mmCIF file of N, CA and C in Angstrom:
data_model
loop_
_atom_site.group_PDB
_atom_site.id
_atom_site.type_symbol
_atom_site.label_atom_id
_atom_site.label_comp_id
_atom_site.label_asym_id
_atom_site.label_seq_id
_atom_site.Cartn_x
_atom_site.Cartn_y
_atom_site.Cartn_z
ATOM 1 N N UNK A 12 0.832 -1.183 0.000
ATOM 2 C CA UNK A 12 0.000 0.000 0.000
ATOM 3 C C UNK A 12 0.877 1.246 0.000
ATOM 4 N N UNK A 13 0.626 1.933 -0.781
ATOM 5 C CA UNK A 13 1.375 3.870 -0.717
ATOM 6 C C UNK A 13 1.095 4.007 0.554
ATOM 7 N N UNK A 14 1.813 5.011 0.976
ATOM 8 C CA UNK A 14 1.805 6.104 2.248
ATOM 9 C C UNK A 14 1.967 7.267 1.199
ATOM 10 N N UNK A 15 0.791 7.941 1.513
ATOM 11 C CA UNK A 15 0.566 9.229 0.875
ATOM 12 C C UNK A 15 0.203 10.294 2.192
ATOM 13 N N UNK A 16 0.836 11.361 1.570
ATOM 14 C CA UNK A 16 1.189 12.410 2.997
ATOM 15 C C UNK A 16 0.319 13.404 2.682
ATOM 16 N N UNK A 17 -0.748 14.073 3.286
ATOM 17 C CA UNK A 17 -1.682 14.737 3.091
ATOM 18 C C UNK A 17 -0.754 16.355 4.053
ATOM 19 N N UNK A 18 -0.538 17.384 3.339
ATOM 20 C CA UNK A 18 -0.275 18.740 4.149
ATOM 21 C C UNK A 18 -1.411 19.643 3.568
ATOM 22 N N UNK A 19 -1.816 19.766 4.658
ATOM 23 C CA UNK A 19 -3.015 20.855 4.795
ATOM 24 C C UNK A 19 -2.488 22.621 4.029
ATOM 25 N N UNK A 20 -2.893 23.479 3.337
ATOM 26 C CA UNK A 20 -2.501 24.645 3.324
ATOM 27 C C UNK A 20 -3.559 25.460 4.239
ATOM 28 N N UNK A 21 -3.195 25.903 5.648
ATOM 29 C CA UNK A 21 -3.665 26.676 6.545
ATOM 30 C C UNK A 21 -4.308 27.733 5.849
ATOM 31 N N UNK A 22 -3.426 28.602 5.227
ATOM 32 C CA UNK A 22 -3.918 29.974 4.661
ATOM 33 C C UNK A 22 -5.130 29.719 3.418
ATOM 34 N N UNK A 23 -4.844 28.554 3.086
ATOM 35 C CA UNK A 23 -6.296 28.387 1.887
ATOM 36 C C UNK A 23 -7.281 28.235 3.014
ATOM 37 N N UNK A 24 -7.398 27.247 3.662
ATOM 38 C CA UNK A 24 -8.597 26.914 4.262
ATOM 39 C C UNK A 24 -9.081 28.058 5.382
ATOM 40 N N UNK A 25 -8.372 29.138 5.808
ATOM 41 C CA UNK A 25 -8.668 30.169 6.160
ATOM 42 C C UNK A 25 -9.684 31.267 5.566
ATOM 43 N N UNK A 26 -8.940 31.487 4.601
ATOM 44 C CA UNK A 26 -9.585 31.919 3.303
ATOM 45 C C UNK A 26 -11.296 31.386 2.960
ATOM 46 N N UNK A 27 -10.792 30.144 2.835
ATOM 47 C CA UNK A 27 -12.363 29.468 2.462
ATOM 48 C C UNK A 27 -13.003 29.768 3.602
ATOM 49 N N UNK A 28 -12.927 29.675 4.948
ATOM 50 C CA UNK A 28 -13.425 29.651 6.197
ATOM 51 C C UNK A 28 -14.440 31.141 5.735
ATOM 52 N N UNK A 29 -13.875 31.747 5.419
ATOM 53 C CA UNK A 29 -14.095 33.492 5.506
ATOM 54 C C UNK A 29 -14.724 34.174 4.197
ATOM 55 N N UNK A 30 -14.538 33.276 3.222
ATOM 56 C CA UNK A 30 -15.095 33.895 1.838
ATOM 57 C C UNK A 30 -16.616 33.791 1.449
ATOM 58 N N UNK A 31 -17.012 34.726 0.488
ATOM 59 C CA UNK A 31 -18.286 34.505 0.565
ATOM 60 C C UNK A 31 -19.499 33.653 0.132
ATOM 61 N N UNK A 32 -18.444 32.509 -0.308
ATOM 62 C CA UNK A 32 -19.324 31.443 -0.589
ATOM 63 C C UNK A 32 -19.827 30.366 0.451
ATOM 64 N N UNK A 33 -18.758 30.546 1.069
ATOM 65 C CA UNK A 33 -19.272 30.023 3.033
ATOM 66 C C UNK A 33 -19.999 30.724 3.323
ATOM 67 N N UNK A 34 -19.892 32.048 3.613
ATOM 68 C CA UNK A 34 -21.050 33.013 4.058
ATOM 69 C C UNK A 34 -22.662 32.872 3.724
ATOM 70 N N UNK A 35 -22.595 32.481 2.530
ATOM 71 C CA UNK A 35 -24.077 31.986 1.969
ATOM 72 C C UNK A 35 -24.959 30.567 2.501
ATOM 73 N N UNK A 36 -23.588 29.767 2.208
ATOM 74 C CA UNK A 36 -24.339 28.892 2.847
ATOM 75 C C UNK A 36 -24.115 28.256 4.789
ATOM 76 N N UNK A 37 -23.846 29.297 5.603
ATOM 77 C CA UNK A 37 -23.939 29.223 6.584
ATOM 78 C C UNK A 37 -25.547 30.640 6.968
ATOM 79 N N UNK A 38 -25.521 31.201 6.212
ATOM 80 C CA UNK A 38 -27.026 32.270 6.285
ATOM 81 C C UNK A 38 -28.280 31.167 5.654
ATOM 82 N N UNK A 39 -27.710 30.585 4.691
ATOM 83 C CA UNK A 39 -28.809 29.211 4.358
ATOM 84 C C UNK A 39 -29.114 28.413 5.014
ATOM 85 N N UNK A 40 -28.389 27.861 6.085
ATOM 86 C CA UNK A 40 -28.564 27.195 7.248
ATOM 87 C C UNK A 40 -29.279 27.678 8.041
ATOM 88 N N UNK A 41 -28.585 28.845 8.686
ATOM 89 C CA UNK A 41 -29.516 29.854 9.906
ATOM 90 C C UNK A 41 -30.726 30.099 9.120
ATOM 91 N N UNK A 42 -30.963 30.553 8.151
ATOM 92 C CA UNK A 42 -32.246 30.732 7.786
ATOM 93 C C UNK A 42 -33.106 29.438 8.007
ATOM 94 N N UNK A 43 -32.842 28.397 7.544
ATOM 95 C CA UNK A 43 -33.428 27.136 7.463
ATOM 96 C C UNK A 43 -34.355 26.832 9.001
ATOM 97 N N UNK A 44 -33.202 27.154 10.203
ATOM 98 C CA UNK A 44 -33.165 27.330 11.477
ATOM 99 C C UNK A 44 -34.197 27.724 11.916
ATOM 100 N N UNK A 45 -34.207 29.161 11.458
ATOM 101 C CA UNK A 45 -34.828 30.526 12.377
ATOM 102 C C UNK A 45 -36.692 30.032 11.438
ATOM 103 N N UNK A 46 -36.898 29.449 10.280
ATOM 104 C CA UNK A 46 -38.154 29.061 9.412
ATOM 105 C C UNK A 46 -38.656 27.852 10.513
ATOM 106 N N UNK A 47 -37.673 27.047 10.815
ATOM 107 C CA UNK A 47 -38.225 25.859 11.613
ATOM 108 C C UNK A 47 -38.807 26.244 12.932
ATOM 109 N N UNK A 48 -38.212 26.967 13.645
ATOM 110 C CA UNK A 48 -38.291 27.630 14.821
ATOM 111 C C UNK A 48 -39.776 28.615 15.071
ATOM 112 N N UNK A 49 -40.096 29.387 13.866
ATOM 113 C CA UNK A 49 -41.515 29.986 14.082
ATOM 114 C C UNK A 49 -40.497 31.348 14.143
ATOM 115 N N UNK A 50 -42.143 31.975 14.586
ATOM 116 C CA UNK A 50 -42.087 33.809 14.893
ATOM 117 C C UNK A 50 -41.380 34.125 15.807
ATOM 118 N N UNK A 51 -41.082 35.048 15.318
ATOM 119 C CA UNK A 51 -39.741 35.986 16.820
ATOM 120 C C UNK A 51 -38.820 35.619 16.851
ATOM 121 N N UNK A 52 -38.203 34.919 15.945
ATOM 122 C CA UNK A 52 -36.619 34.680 16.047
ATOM 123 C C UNK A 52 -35.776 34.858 14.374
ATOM 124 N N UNK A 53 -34.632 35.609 14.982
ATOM 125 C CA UNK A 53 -34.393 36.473 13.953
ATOM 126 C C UNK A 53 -32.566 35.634 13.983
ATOM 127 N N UNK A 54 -31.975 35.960 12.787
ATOM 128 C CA UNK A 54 -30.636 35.775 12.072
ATOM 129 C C UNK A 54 -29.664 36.447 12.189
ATOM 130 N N UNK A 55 -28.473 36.005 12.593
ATOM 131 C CA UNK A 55 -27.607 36.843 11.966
ATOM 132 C C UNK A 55 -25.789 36.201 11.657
ATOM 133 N N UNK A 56 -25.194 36.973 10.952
ATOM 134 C CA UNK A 56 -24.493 36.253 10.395
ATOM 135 C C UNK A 56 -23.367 37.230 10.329
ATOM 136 N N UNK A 57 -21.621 37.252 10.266
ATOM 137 C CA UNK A 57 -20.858 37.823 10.780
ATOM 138 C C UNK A 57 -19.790 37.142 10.280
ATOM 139 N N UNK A 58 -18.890 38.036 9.919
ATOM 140 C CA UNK A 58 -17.065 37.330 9.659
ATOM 141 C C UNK A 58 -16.390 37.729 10.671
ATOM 142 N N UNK A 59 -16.224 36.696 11.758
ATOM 143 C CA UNK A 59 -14.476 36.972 12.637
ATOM 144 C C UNK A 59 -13.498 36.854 12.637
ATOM 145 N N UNK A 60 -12.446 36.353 13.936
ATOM 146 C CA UNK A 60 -11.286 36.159 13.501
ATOM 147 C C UNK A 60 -10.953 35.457 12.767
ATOM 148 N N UNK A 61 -11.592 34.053 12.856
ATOM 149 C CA UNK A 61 -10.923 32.672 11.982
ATOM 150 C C UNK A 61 -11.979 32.099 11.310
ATOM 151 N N UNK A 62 -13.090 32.787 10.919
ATOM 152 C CA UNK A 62 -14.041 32.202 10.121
ATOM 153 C C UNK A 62 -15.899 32.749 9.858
ATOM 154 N N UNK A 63 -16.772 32.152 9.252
ATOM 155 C CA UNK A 63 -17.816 33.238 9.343
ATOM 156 C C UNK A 63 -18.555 32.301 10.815
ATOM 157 N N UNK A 64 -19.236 33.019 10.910
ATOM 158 C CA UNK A 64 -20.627 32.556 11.815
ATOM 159 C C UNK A 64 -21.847 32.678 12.075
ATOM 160 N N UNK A 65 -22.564 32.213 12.559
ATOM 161 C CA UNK A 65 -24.170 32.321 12.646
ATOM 162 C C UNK A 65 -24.772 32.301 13.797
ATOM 163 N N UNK A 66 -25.851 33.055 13.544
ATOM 164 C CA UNK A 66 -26.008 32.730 15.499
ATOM 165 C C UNK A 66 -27.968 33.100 14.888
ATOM 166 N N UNK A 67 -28.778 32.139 15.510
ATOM 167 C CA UNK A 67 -30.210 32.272 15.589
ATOM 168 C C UNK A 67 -30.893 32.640 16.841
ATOM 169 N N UNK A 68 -31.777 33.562 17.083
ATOM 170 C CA UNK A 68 -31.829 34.002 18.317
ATOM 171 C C UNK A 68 -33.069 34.373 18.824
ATOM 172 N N UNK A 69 -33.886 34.221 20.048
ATOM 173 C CA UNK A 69 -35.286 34.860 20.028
ATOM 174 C C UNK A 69 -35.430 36.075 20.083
ATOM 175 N N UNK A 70 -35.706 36.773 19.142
ATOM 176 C CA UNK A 70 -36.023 38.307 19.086
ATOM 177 C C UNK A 70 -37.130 39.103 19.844
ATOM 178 N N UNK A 71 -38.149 38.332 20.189
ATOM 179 C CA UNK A 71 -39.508 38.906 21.024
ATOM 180 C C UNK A 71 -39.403 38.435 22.586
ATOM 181 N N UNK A 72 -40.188 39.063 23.345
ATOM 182 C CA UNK A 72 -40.473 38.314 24.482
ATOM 183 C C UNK A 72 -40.991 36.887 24.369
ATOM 184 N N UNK A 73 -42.201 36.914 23.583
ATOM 185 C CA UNK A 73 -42.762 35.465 23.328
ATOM 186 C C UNK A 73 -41.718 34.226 23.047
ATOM 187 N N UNK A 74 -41.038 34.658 21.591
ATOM 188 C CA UNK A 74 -39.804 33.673 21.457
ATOM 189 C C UNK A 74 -38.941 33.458 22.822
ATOM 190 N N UNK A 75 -38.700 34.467 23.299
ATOM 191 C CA UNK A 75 -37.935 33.985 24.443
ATOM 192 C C UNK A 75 -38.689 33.009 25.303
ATOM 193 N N UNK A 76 -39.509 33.358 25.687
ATOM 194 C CA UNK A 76 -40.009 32.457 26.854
ATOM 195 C C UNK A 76 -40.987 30.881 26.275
ATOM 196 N N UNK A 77 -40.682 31.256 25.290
ATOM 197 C CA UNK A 77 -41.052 29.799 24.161
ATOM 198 C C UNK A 77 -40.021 28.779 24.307
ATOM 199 N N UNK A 78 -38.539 29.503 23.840
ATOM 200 C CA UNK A 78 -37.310 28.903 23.975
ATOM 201 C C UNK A 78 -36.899 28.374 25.311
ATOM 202 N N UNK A 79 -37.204 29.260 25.992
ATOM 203 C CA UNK A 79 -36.876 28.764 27.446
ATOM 204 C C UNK A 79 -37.169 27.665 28.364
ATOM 205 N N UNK A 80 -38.601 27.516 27.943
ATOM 206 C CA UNK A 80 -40.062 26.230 27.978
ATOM 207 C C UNK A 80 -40.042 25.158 27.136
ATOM 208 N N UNK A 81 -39.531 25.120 25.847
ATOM 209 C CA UNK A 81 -39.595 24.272 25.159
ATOM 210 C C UNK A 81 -38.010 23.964 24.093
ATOM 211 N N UNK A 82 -36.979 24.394 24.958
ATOM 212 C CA UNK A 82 -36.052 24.264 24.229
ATOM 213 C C UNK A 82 -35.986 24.452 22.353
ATOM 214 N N UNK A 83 -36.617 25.651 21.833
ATOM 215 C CA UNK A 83 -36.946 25.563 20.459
ATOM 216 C C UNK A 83 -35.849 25.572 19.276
ATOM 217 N N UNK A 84 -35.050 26.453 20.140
ATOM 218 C CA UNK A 84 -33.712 26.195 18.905
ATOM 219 C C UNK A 84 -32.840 25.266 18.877
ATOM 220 N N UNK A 85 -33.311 24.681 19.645
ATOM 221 C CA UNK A 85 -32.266 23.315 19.671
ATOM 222 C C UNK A 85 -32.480 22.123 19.280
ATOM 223 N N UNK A 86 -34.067 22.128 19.277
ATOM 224 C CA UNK A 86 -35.081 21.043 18.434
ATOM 225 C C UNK A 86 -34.618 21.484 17.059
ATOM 226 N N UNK A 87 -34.874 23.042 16.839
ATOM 227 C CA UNK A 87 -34.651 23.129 15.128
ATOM 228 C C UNK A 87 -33.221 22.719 14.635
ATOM 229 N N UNK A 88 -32.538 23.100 14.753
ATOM 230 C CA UNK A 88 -31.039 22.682 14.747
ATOM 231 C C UNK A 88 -30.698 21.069 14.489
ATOM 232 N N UNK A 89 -31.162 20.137 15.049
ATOM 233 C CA UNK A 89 -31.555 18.366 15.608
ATOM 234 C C UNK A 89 -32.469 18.042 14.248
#
């Protein structure tokens, strides 16, 4: 059998981490999320240090205390 040596290039996959074709489909996700989840919970989406991110969140009182009672974003997510 070969031994084949796999080296990662850090700075590409950085790159990809951060570019905007990740960006799309990590907002395609959260969106997917925040649709499963119902009313009052809102999106958002962000480039940091080492990559993009998403975060889904209850925006109303109601959502909140929905989430809180029935664990909702975590069902949607599952």
């Amino acid at each position: 059998m070969a031994k084949n040596k796999f080296v990662l290039n850090h700075g590409g996959v950085g790159e990809l981490l951060k570019s905007a074709a990740m960006q799309s489909i990590v907002e395609e996700h959260a969106s997917e999320i925040r649709k499963s989840a119902g009313d009052g919970y809102a999106q958002d989406t962000y480039v940091g240090k080492s990559r993009v991110n998403a975060s889904v969140y209850a925006d109303s009182y109601k959502a909140r205390k929905d989430n809180l009672k029935n664990n909702t974003l975590l069902k949607a997510v599952q």
